[in-house]
CSV table of C-alpha atoms in Angstrom, one decimal:
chain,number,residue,atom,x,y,z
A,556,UNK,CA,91.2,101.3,102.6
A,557,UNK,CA,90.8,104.4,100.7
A,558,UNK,CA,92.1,105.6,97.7
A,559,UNK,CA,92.2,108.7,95.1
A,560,UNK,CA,92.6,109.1,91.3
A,561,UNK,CA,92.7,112.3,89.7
A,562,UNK,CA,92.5,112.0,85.6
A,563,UNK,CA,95.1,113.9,84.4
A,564,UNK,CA,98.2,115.7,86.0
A,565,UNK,CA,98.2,118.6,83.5
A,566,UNK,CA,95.1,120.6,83.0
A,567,UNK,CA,95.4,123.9,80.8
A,568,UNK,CA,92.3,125.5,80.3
A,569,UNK,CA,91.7,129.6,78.3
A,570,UNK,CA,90.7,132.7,81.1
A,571,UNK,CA,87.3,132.5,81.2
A,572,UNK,CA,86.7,128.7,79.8
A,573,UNK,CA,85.0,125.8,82.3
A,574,UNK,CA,87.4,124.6,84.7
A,575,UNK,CA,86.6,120.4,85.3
A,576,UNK,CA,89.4,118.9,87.1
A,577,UNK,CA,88.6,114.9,87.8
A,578,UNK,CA,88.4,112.8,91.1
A,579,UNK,CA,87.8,109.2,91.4
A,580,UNK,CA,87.8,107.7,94.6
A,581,UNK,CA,87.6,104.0,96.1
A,582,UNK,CA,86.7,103.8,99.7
A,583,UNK,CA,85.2,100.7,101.9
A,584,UNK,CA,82.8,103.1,104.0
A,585,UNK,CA,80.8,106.3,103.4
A,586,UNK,CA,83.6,109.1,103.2
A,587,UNK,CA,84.5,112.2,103.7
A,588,UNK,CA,86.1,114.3,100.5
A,589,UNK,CA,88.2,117.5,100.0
A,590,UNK,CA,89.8,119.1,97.4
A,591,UNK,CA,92.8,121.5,98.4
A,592,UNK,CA,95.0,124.1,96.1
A,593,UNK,CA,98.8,124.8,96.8
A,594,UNK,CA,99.7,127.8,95.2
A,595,UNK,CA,103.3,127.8,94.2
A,596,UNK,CA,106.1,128.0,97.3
A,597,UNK,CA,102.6,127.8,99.5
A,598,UNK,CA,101.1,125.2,101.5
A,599,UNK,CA,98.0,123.7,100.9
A,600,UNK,CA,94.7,125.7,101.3
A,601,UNK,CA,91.2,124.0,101.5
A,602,UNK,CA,89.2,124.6,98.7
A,603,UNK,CA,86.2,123.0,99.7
A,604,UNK,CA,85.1,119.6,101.5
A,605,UNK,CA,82.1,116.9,101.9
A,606,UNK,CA,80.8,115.5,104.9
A,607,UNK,CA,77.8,113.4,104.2
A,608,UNK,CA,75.6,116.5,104.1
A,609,UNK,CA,74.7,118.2,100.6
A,610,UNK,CA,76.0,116.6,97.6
A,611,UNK,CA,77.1,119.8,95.9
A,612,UNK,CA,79.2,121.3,97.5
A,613,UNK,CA,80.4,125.2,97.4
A,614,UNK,CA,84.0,126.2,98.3
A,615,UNK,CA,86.3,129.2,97.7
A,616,UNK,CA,86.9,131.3,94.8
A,617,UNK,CA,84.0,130.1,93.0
A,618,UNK,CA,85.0,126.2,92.9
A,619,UNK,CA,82.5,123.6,93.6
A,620,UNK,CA,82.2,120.0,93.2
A,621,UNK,CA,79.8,117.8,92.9
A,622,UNK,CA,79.7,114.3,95.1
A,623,UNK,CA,78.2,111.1,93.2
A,624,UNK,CA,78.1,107.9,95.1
A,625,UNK,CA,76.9,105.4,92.1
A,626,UNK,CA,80.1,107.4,90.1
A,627,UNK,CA,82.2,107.3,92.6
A,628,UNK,CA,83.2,110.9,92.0
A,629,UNK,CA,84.0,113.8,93.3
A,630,UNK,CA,85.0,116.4,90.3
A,631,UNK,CA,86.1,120.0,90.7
A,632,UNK,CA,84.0,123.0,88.8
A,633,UNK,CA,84.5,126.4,88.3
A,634,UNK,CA,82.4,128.2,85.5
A,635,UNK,CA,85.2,130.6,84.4
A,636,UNK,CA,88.7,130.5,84.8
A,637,UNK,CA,90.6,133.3,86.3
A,638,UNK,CA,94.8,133.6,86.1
A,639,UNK,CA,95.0,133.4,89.9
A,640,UNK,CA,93.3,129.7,89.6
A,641,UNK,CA,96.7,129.2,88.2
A,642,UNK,CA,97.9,126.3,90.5
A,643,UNK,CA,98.3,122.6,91.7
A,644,UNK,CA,94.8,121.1,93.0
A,645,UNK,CA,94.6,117.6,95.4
A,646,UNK,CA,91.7,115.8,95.8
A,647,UNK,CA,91.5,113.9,99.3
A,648,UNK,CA,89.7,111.5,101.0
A,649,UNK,CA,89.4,109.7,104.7
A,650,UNK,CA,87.0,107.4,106.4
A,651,UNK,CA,83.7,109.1,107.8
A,652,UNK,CA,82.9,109.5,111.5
A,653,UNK,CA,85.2,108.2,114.0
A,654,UNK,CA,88.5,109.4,115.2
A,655,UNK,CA,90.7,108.4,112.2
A,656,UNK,CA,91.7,111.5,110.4
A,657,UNK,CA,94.0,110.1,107.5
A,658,UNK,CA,94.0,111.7,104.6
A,659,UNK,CA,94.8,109.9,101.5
A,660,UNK,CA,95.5,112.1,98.2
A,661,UNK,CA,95.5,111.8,94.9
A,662,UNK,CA,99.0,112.5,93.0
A,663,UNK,CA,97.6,116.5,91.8
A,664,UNK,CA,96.6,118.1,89.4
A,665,UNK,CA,98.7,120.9,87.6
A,666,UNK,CA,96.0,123.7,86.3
A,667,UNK,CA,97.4,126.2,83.9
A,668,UNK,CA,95.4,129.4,82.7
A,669,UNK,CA,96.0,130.4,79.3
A,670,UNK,CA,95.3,134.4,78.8
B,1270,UNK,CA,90.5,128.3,111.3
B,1271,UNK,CA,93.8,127.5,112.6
B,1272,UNK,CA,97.0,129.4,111.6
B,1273,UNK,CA,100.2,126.9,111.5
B,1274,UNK,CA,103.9,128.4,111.6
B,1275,UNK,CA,105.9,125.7,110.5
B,1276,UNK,CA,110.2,126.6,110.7
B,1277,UNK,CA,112.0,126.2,109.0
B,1278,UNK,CA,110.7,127.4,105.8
B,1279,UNK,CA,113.6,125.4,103.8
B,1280,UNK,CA,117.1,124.1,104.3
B,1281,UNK,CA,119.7,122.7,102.9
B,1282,UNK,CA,121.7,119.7,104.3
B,1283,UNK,CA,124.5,117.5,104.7
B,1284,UNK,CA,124.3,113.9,104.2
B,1285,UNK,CA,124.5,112.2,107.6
B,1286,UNK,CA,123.1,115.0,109.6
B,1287,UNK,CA,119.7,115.4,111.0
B,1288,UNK,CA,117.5,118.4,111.0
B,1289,UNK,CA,114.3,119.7,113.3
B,1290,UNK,CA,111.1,121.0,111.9
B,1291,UNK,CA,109.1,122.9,114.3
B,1292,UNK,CA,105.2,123.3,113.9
B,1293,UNK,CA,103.2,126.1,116.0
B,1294,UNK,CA,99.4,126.3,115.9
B,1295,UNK,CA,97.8,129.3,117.3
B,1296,UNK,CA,95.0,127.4,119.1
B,1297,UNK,CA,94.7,124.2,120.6
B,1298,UNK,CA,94.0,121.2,118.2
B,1299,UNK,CA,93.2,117.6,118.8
B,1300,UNK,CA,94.8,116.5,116.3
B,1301,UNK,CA,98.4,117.4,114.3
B,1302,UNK,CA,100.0,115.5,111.6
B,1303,UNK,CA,103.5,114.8,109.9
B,1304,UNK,CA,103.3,114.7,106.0
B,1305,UNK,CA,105.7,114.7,103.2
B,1306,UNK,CA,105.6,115.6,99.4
B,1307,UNK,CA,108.2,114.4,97.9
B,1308,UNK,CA,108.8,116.0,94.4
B,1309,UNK,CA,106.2,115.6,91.7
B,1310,UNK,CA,104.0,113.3,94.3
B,1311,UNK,CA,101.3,113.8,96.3
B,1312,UNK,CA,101.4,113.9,99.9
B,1313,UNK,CA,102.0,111.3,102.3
B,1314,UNK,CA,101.3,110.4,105.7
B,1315,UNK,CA,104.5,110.1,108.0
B,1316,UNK,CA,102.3,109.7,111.4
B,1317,UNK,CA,100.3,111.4,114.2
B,1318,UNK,CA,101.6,113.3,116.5
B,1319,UNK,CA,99.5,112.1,119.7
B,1320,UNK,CA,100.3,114.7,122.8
B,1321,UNK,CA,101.6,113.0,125.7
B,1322,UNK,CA,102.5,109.8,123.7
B,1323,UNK,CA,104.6,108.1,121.4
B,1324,UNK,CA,103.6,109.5,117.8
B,1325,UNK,CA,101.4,106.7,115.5
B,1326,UNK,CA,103.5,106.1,112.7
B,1327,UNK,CA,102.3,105.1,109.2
B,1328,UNK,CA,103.4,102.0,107.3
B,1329,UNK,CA,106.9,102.9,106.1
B,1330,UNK,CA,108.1,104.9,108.5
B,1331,UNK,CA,109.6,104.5,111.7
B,1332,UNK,CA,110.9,106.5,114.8
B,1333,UNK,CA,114.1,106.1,114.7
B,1334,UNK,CA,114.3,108.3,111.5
B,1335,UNK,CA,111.2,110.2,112.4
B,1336,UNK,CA,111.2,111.5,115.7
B,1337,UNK,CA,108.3,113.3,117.0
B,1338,UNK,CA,107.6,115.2,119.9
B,1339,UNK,CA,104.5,117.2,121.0
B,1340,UNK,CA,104.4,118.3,124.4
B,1341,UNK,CA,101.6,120.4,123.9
B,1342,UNK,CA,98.6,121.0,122.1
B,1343,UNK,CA,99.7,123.5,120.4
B,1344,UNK,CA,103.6,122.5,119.3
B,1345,UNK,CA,104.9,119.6,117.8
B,1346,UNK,CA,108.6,118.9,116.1
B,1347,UNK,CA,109.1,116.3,113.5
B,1348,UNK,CA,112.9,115.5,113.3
B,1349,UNK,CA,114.5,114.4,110.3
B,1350,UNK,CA,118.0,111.4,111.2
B,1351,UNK,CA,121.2,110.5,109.4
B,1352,UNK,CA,119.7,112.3,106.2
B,1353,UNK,CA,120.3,111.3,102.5
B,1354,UNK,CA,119.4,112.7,99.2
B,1355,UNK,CA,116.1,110.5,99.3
B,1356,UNK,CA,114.7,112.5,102.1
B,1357,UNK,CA,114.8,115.4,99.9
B,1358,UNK,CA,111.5,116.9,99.9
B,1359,UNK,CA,108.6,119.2,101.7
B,1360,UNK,CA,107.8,118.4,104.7
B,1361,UNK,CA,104.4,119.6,105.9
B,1362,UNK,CA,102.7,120.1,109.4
B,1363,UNK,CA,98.6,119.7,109.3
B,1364,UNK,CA,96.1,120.2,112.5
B,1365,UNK,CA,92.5,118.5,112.4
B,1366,UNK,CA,90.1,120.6,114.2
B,1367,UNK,CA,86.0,121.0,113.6
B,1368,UNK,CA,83.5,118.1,115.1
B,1369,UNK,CA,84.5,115.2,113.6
B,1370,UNK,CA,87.6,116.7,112.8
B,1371,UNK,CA,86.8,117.5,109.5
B,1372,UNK,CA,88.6,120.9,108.6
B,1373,UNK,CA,91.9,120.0,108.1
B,1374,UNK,CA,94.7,122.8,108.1
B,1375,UNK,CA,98.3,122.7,106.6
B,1376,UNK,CA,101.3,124.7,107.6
B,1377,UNK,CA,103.6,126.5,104.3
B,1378,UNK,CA,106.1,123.2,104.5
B,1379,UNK,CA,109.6,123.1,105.1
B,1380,UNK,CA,111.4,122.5,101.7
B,1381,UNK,CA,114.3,119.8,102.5
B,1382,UNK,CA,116.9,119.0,100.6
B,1383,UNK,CA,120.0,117.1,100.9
B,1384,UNK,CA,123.4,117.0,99.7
Protein backbone atom coordinates (compact mmCIF):
# COMPACT_ATOMS: atom_id res chain seq x y z
CA UNK A 1 0.00 0.00 0.00
CA UNK A 2 1.05 3.47 -0.62
CA UNK A 3 0.73 6.47 1.24
CA UNK A 4 1.47 10.46 1.23
CA UNK A 5 2.21 13.08 4.00
CA UNK A 6 2.66 16.49 3.19
CA UNK A 7 4.08 18.67 6.43
CA UNK A 8 2.07 21.42 6.69
CA UNK A 9 -1.38 22.47 5.09
CA UNK A 10 -0.54 26.23 5.09
CA UNK A 11 2.60 27.47 3.55
CA UNK A 12 3.01 31.39 3.29
CA UNK A 13 6.22 32.34 1.99
CA UNK A 14 7.45 36.59 0.72
CA UNK A 15 7.59 37.15 -3.47
CA UNK A 16 10.79 36.27 -4.19
CA UNK A 17 11.72 33.96 -0.88
CA UNK A 18 12.60 29.94 -1.35
CA UNK A 19 9.57 28.08 -1.88
CA UNK A 20 10.06 24.23 0.17
CA UNK A 21 6.76 22.54 0.34
CA UNK A 22 7.27 18.88 2.06
CA UNK A 23 6.43 15.28 0.89
CA UNK A 24 6.78 12.10 2.73
CA UNK A 25 5.78 9.02 1.28
CA UNK A 26 5.51 5.22 2.46
CA UNK A 27 5.23 2.77 -0.40
CA UNK A 28 6.02 -1.22 -0.41
CA UNK A 29 7.69 -1.14 -4.02
CA UNK A 30 9.82 1.38 -5.96
CA UNK A 31 7.32 4.28 -6.94
CA UNK A 32 6.38 6.50 -9.08
CA UNK A 33 5.88 10.37 -7.64
CA UNK A 34 4.10 13.60 -8.80
CA UNK A 35 3.35 16.73 -7.49
CA UNK A 36 0.20 18.66 -9.01
CA UNK A 37 -1.09 22.48 -8.44
CA UNK A 38 -4.99 23.40 -8.58
CA UNK A 39 -5.29 26.85 -9.00
CA UNK A 40 -8.41 28.18 -7.54
CA UNK A 41 -11.95 27.05 -9.35
CA UNK A 42 -9.34 24.91 -11.60
CA UNK A 43 -8.53 21.35 -11.88
CA UNK A 44 -5.45 19.94 -11.19
CA UNK A 45 -2.33 20.64 -13.41
CA UNK A 46 0.90 18.43 -13.26
CA UNK A 47 3.63 20.15 -11.93
CA UNK A 48 6.22 17.74 -12.44
CA UNK A 49 6.62 13.78 -11.95
CA UNK A 50 9.25 10.80 -11.17
CA UNK A 51 9.64 7.70 -12.90
CA UNK A 52 12.65 5.91 -11.65
CA UNK A 53 14.80 7.93 -13.99
CA UNK A 54 16.79 11.14 -12.61
CA UNK A 55 16.41 11.88 -9.10
CA UNK A 56 15.94 15.62 -9.59
CA UNK A 57 13.48 16.25 -11.24
CA UNK A 58 12.45 19.62 -13.26
CA UNK A 59 8.74 20.61 -13.79
CA UNK A 60 6.80 23.76 -14.68
CA UNK A 61 7.15 27.25 -13.73
CA UNK A 62 10.47 26.73 -12.23
CA UNK A 63 9.44 23.94 -9.56
CA UNK A 64 11.52 21.03 -8.96
CA UNK A 65 11.88 18.36 -6.57
CA UNK A 66 14.20 16.30 -5.48
CA UNK A 67 13.60 12.29 -4.91
CA UNK A 68 15.48 10.64 -1.87
CA UNK A 69 14.93 6.97 -1.31
CA UNK A 70 16.95 6.53 2.25
CA UNK A 71 14.46 9.91 3.21
CA UNK A 72 11.78 8.81 1.84
CA UNK A 73 11.05 12.12 0.23
CA UNK A 74 10.02 13.84 -2.34
CA UNK A 75 9.95 17.87 -1.46
CA UNK A 76 8.90 20.57 -3.81
CA UNK A 77 11.47 23.65 -4.69
CA UNK A 78 11.27 26.76 -6.29
CA UNK A 79 14.13 29.37 -5.76
CA UNK A 80 11.89 32.45 -5.90
CA UNK A 81 8.40 32.84 -5.29
CA UNK A 82 6.17 34.57 -7.80
CA UNK A 83 2.27 35.77 -6.90
CA UNK A 84 0.92 33.42 -9.57
CA UNK A 85 2.54 30.33 -7.41
CA UNK A 86 -0.30 31.43 -5.33
CA UNK A 87 -2.18 28.13 -4.97
CA UNK A 88 -3.01 24.49 -3.51
CA UNK A 89 -0.06 21.89 -4.26
CA UNK A 90 -0.67 17.70 -4.03
CA UNK A 91 1.92 15.44 -3.80
CA UNK A 92 1.02 11.88 -5.33
CA UNK A 93 2.23 8.66 -5.48
CA UNK A 94 1.38 5.00 -7.20
CA UNK A 95 3.08 1.70 -7.62
CA UNK A 96 5.87 1.59 -10.43
CA UNK A 97 5.52 -0.52 -13.59
CA UNK A 98 2.50 -2.49 -14.21
CA UNK A 99 -0.96 -1.58 -15.07
CA UNK A 100 -2.21 -0.21 -11.75
CA UNK A 101 -2.47 3.50 -12.07
CA UNK A 102 -3.89 4.56 -8.58
CA UNK A 103 -2.99 7.53 -7.39
CA UNK A 104 -2.89 8.10 -3.74
CA UNK A 105 -2.55 11.96 -2.48
CA UNK A 106 -1.51 13.69 0.20
CA UNK A 107 -4.25 16.04 1.93
CA UNK A 108 -2.48 19.53 0.03
CA UNK A 109 -0.81 22.01 0.68
CA UNK A 110 -2.24 25.74 0.74
CA UNK A 111 0.79 28.13 -0.62
CA UNK A 112 0.21 31.79 -0.08
CA UNK A 113 2.58 34.59 -1.55
CA UNK A 114 3.07 37.51 0.42
CA UNK A 115 3.98 40.79 -1.77
CA UNK B 1 -1.20 15.90 -23.54
CA UNK B 2 -4.83 15.21 -23.28
CA UNK B 3 -7.48 17.85 -22.96
CA UNK B 4 -10.55 16.68 -20.63
CA UNK B 5 -14.13 18.55 -20.82
CA UNK B 6 -15.77 17.46 -17.89
CA UNK B 7 -19.86 18.91 -17.66
CA UNK B 8 -21.17 19.95 -15.74
CA UNK B 9 -18.94 22.46 -14.38
CA UNK B 10 -21.11 22.72 -11.03
CA UNK B 11 -24.65 22.12 -9.78
CA UNK B 12 -26.73 22.42 -7.31
CA UNK B 13 -29.18 19.58 -6.09
CA UNK B 14 -31.96 18.20 -4.39
CA UNK B 15 -31.77 15.65 -1.75
CA UNK B 16 -32.93 12.36 -3.27
CA UNK B 17 -32.19 13.05 -6.82
CA UNK B 18 -29.36 11.84 -8.85
CA UNK B 19 -27.18 13.74 -11.19
CA UNK B 20 -24.78 12.81 -14.40
CA UNK B 21 -21.21 14.00 -14.86
CA UNK B 22 -20.02 13.66 -18.32
CA UNK B 23 -16.17 13.40 -19.13
CA UNK B 24 -14.84 13.99 -22.94
CA UNK B 25 -11.19 13.39 -23.78
CA UNK B 26 -9.97 14.66 -27.01
CA UNK B 27 -7.88 11.58 -27.80
CA UNK B 28 -8.14 8.06 -27.03
CA UNK B 29 -6.84 7.03 -23.53
CA UNK B 30 -6.28 3.64 -21.90
CA UNK B 31 -7.10 4.57 -18.94
CA UNK B 32 -9.94 7.24 -17.21
CA UNK B 33 -10.73 7.67 -13.64
CA UNK B 34 -13.58 8.76 -11.23
CA UNK B 35 -12.21 10.99 -8.29
CA UNK B 36 -13.70 13.09 -5.64
CA UNK B 37 -12.38 16.01 -3.32
CA UNK B 38 -14.53 16.48 -0.87
CA UNK B 39 -14.01 19.91 0.84
CA UNK B 40 -10.71 20.66 2.54
CA UNK B 41 -9.47 16.91 1.52
CA UNK B 42 -7.45 15.57 -0.81
CA UNK B 43 -8.61 13.59 -3.55
CA UNK B 44 -9.90 10.22 -3.64
CA UNK B 45 -10.34 7.39 -5.78
CA UNK B 46 -14.08 6.46 -6.59
CA UNK B 47 -13.00 3.63 -9.41
CA UNK B 48 -11.90 2.91 -13.02
CA UNK B 49 -13.70 3.33 -15.68
CA UNK B 50 -12.72 0.11 -17.83
CA UNK B 51 -14.30 0.44 -21.58
CA UNK B 52 -16.51 -2.31 -22.37
CA UNK B 53 -16.81 -3.48 -18.70
CA UNK B 54 -18.14 -2.99 -15.50
CA UNK B 55 -16.10 0.06 -13.83
CA UNK B 56 -13.46 -1.32 -10.82
CA UNK B 57 -14.58 0.33 -7.84
CA UNK B 58 -12.40 1.35 -4.90
CA UNK B 59 -12.96 0.26 -1.28
CA UNK B 60 -15.99 2.37 -0.17
CA UNK B 61 -17.80 2.85 -2.97
CA UNK B 62 -20.16 0.92 -4.77
CA UNK B 63 -22.23 0.87 -8.11
CA UNK B 64 -25.28 1.31 -7.04
CA UNK B 65 -24.45 4.96 -5.97
CA UNK B 66 -21.72 5.28 -8.57
CA UNK B 67 -22.72 4.33 -11.78
CA UNK B 68 -20.27 4.41 -14.51
CA UNK B 69 -20.44 4.08 -18.11
CA UNK B 70 -17.77 4.30 -20.82
CA UNK B 71 -18.58 3.20 -24.07
CA UNK B 72 -15.80 4.53 -25.64
CA UNK B 73 -12.33 5.52 -25.30
CA UNK B 74 -12.83 8.69 -25.35
CA UNK B 75 -16.23 9.31 -23.10
CA UNK B 76 -17.11 8.20 -19.83
CA UNK B 77 -20.13 9.40 -17.26
CA UNK B 78 -19.92 8.95 -13.63
CA UNK B 79 -23.56 9.24 -12.16
CA UNK B 80 -24.13 10.49 -8.82
CA UNK B 81 -27.85 8.27 -6.94
CA UNK B 82 -30.39 9.31 -4.24
CA UNK B 83 -27.98 12.30 -3.29
CA UNK B 84 -27.52 13.81 0.20
CA UNK B 85 -25.65 16.60 1.63
CA UNK B 86 -22.48 14.25 2.19
CA UNK B 87 -21.98 13.83 -1.51
CA UNK B 88 -21.34 17.48 -1.57
CA UNK B 89 -18.17 17.88 -3.24
CA UNK B 90 -15.84 18.08 -6.63
CA UNK B 91 -15.98 15.56 -8.61
CA UNK B 92 -13.13 15.05 -10.94
CA UNK B 93 -12.55 13.07 -14.23
CA UNK B 94 -8.59 11.95 -14.86
CA UNK B 95 -7.09 10.01 -18.15
CA UNK B 96 -3.66 7.97 -17.75
CA UNK B 97 -1.85 8.09 -20.95
CA UNK B 98 2.23 7.92 -21.72
CA UNK B 99 4.06 4.32 -21.50
CA UNK B 100 3.46 3.11 -18.42
CA UNK B 101 0.78 5.33 -18.05
CA UNK B 102 2.59 7.72 -16.21
CA UNK B 103 1.21 11.33 -17.29
CA UNK B 104 -1.82 11.52 -15.60
CA UNK B 105 -4.46 14.39 -16.73
CA UNK B 106 -7.46 15.82 -14.75
CA UNK B 107 -10.57 17.49 -16.12
CA UNK B 108 -11.75 21.25 -14.22
CA UNK B 109 -14.23 19.12 -11.78
CA UNK B 110 -17.74 19.36 -11.44
CA UNK B 111 -18.50 21.23 -8.14
CA UNK B 112 -21.59 19.23 -6.37
CA UNK B 113 -23.50 20.31 -3.89
CA UNK B 114 -26.53 19.23 -2.23
CA UNK B 115 -29.42 20.58 -0.53
Amino acid sequence: AQSVTQLGSHVSVSEGALVLLRCNYSSSVPPYLFWYVQYPNQGLQLLLKYTSAATLVKGINGFEAEFKKSETSFHLTKPSAHMSDAAEYFCAVRRSGGSNYKLTFGKGTLLTVNP
Amino acid sequence: SAVISQKPSRDICQRGTSLTIQCQVDSQVTMMFWYRQQPGQSLTLIATANQGSEATYESGFVIDKFPISRPNLTFSTLTVSNMSPEDSSIYLCSVANGTVGEKLFFGSGTQLSVL
